[in-house]
Coordinates of C-alpha atoms in Angstrom, one line a residue:
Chain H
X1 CA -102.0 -30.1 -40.0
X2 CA -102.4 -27.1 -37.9
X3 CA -99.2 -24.9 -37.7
X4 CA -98.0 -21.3 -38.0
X5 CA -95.3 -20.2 -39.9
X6 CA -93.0 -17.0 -39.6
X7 CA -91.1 -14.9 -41.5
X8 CA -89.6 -11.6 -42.7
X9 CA -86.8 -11.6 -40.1
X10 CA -83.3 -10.1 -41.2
X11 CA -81.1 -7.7 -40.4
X12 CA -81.9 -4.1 -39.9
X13 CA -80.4 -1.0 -39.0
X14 CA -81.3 0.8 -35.7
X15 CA -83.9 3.2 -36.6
X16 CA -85.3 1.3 -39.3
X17 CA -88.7 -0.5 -39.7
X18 CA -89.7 -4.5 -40.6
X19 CA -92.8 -6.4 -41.1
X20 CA -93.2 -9.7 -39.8
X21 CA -95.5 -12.3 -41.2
X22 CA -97.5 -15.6 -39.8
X23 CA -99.2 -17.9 -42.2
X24 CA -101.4 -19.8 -40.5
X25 CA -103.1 -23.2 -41.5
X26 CA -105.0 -26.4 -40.7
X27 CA -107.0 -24.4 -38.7
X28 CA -109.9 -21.8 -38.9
X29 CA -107.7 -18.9 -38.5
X30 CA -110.2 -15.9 -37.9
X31 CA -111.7 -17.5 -34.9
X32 CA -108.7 -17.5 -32.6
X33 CA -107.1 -14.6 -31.1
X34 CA -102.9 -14.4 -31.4
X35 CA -100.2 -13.6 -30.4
X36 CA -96.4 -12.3 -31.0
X37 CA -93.8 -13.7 -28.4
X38 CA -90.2 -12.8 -28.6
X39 CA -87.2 -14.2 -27.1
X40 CA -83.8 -12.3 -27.2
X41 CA -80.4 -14.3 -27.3
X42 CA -79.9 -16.6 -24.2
X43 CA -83.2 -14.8 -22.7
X44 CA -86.3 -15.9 -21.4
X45 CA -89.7 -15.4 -23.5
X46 CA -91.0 -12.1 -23.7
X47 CA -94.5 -11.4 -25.2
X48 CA -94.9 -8.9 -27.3
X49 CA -98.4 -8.5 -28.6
X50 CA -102.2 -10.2 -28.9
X51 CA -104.9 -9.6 -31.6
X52 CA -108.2 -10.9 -30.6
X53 CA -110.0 -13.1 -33.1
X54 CA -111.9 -10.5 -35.3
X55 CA -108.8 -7.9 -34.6
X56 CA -110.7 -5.4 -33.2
X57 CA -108.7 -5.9 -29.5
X58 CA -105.1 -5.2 -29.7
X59 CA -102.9 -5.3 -26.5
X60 CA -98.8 -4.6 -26.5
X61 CA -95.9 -4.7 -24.1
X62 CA -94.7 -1.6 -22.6
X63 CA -91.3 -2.3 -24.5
X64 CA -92.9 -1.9 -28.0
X65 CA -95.7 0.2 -27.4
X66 CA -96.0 3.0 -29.8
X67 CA -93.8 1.5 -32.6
X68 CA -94.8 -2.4 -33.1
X69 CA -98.3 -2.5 -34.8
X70 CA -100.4 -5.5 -35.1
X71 CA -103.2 -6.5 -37.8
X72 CA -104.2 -9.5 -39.2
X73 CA -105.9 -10.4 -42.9
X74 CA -108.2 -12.5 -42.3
X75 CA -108.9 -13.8 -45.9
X76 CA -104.9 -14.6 -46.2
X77 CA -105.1 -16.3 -43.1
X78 CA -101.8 -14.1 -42.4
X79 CA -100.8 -12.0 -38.8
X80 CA -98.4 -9.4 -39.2
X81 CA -96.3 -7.4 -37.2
X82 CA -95.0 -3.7 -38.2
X83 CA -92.2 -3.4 -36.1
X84 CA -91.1 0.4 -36.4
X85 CA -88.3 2.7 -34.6
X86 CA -86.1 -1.0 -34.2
X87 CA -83.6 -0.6 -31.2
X88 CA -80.9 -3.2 -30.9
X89 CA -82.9 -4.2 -27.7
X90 CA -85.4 -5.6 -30.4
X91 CA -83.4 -8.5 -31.5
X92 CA -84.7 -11.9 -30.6
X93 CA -86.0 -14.6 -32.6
X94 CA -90.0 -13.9 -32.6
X95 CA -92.4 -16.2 -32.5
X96 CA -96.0 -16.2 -33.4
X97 CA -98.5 -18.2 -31.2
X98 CA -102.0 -18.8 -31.2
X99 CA -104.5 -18.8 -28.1
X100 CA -106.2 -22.3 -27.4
X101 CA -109.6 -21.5 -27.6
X102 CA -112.1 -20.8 -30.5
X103 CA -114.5 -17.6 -30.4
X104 CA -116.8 -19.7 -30.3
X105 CA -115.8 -22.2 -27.5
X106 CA -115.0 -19.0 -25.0
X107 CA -115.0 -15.8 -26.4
X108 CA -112.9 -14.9 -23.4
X109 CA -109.5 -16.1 -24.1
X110 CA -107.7 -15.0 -20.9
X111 CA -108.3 -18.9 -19.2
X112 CA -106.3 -20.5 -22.0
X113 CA -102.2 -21.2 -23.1
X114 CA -100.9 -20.7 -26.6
X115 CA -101.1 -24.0 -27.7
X116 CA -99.6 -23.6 -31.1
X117 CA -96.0 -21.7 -31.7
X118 CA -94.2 -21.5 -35.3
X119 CA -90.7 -22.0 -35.5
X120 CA -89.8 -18.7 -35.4
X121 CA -87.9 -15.8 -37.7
X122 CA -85.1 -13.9 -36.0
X123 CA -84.7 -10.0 -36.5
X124 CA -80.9 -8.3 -35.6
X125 CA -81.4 -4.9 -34.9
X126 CA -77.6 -3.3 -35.8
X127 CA -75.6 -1.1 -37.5
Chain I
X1 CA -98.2 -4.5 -14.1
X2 CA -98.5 -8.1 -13.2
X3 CA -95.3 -10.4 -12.7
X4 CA -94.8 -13.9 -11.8
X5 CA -91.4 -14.8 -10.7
X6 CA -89.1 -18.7 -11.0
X7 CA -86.3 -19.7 -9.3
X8 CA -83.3 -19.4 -12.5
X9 CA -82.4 -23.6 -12.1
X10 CA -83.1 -26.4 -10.9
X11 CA -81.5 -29.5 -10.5
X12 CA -82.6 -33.0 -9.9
X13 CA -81.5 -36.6 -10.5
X14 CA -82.6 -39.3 -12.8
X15 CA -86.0 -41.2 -11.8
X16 CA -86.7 -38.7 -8.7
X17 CA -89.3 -35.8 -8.7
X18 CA -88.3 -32.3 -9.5
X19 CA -90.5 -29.4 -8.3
X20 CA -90.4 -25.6 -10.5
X21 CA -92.2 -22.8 -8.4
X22 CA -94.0 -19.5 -10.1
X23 CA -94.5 -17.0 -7.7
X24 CA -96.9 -13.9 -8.3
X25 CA -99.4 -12.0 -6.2
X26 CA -102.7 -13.7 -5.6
X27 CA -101.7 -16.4 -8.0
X28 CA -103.9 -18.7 -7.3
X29 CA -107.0 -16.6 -8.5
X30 CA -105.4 -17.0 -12.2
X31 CA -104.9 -19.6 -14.2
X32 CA -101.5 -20.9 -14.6
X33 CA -99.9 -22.5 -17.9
X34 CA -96.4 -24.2 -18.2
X35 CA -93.9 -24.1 -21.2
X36 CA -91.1 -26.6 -22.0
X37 CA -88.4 -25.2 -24.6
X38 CA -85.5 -27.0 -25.4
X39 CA -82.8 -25.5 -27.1
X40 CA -82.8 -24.2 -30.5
X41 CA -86.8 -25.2 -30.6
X42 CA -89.7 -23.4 -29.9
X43 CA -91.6 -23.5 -26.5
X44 CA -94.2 -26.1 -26.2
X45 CA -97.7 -25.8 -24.1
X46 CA -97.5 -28.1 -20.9
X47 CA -99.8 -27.8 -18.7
X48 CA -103.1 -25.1 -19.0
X49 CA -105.2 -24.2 -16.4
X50 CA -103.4 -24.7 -13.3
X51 CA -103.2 -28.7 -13.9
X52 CA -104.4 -29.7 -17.5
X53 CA -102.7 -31.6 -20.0
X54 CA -102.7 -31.2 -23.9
X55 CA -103.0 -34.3 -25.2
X56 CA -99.5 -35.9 -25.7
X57 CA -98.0 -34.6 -22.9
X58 CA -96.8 -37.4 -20.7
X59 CA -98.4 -38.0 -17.2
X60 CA -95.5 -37.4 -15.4
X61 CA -95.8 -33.7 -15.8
X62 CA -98.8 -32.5 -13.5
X63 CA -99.1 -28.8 -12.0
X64 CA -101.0 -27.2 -9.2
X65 CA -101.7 -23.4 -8.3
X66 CA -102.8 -22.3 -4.7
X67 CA -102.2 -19.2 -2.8
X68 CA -99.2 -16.7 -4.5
X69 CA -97.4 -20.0 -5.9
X70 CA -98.1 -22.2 -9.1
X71 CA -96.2 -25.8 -9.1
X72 CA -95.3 -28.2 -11.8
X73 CA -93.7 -31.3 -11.1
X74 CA -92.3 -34.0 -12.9
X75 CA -92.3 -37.5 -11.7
X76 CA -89.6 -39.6 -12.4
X77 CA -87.4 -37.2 -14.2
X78 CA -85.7 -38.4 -17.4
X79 CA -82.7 -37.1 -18.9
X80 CA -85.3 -36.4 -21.8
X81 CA -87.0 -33.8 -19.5
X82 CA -83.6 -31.5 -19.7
X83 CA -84.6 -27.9 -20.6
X84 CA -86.0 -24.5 -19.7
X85 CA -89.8 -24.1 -18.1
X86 CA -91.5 -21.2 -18.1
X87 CA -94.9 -20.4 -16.4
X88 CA -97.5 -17.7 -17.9
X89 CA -100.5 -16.1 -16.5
X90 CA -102.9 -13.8 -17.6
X91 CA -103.1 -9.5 -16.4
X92 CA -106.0 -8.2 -18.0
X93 CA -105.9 -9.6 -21.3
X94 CA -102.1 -9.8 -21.5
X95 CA -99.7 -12.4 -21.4
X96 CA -97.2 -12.9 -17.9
X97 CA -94.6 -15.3 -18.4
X98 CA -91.8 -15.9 -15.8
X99 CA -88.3 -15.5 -16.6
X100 CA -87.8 -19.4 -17.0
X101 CA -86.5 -22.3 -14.6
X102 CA -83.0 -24.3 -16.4
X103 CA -84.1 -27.8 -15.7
X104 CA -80.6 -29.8 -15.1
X105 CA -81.4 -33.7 -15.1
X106 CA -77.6 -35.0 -13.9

């Protein structure tokens, strides 16, 4: 069954730093790109961050630019996020999401949605 | 930097169509995706490419993209249907999503 799962939310101080995980499964995980999509309490979806499929293209919102930092293990089939320099602006539940199309099928993945989302892990940024 | 812009509700009654706009510059030269989250779940893919459906999405949900505005619209609206929509596009290898449409079913 293809899914993503997240984790290494909690609480953290301002100032402080956290590293988010995504297991991924079911699916061949080092030929899709993916993606880190946030959404803050009673707000709308923000993304956050995408890693293309081999991790060598690495794109972030202005908001986290400079202290979120994106990688992914391709033999764990894991994506993280090192999220540095927290502000309480930072807490949301974050989601991980993964681009609908394969390297292989279009290595171009700016025609397709994020067709699979995890359940999310939430991180509260506050002292 | 890109943005793409949804009215905050919308409200619509059981059985009739409701209609969600997405508004951005030149729109219609991107793709456009929808999103359906209900609360306290995470956001599912609706519609990709302007008017494609994922397999299990009901045919009652259909989109369209022409000009600066993206559409979906739902067809005989259940209570079901009840939730928040966002749209998303694409800036240069980035992702663009709207700031969600509160779908009220009453």
């Amino acid at each position: 069954q293809v899914q993503v799962v997240e984790s290494g939310g909690g609480v953290v101080q301002p100032g402080r730093s956290l590293r988010l995980s995504c297991a991924a499964s079911g699916f061949t995980f080092s030929s899709y790109a993916m993606n880190w999509v946030r959404q803050a309490p009673g707000k709308g979806l923000e993304w956050v961050a995408i890693i293309s499929y081999a991790g060598s293209n690495k794109y972030y919102a202005n908001s986290v630019k400079g202290r979120f930092t994106l990688s992914r293990d391709t033999s764990g089939n894991t994506l993280y996020l090192q999220m540095n320099s927290l502000r309480p602006e930072d807490t949301a539940v974050y989601y991980c999401a993964r681009v609908g199309v394969t390297v292989t099928m279009d290595p171009d993945y700016n025609y397709y949605g994020l067709d699979v989302w995890g359940q999310g892990t939430t991180v509260t940024v506050s002292s | 930097s890109y943005e793409v812009t949804q009215p905050p509700s919308v409200s619509v009654s059981p059985g009739q169509t409701a209609t969600i706009t997405c508004s951005g510059e030149k729109l219609g030269d991107k793709y456009a995706f929808w999103y359906k989250q209900k609360p306290g779940q995470s956001p599912v893919l609706l519609i990709y490419q302007d008017k494609k459906r994922p397999s299990g999405i009901p045919e009652r949900f259909s989109g369209s993209n022409s000009g600066n505005t993206a559409t979906l619209t739902i067809s005989g609206t259940q209570p079901m249907d009840e939730a928040d929509y966002y749209c998303q596009a694409w800036d240069s290898s980035t992702v663009v999503f709207g700031g969600g449409t509160k779908l009220t079913v009453l």
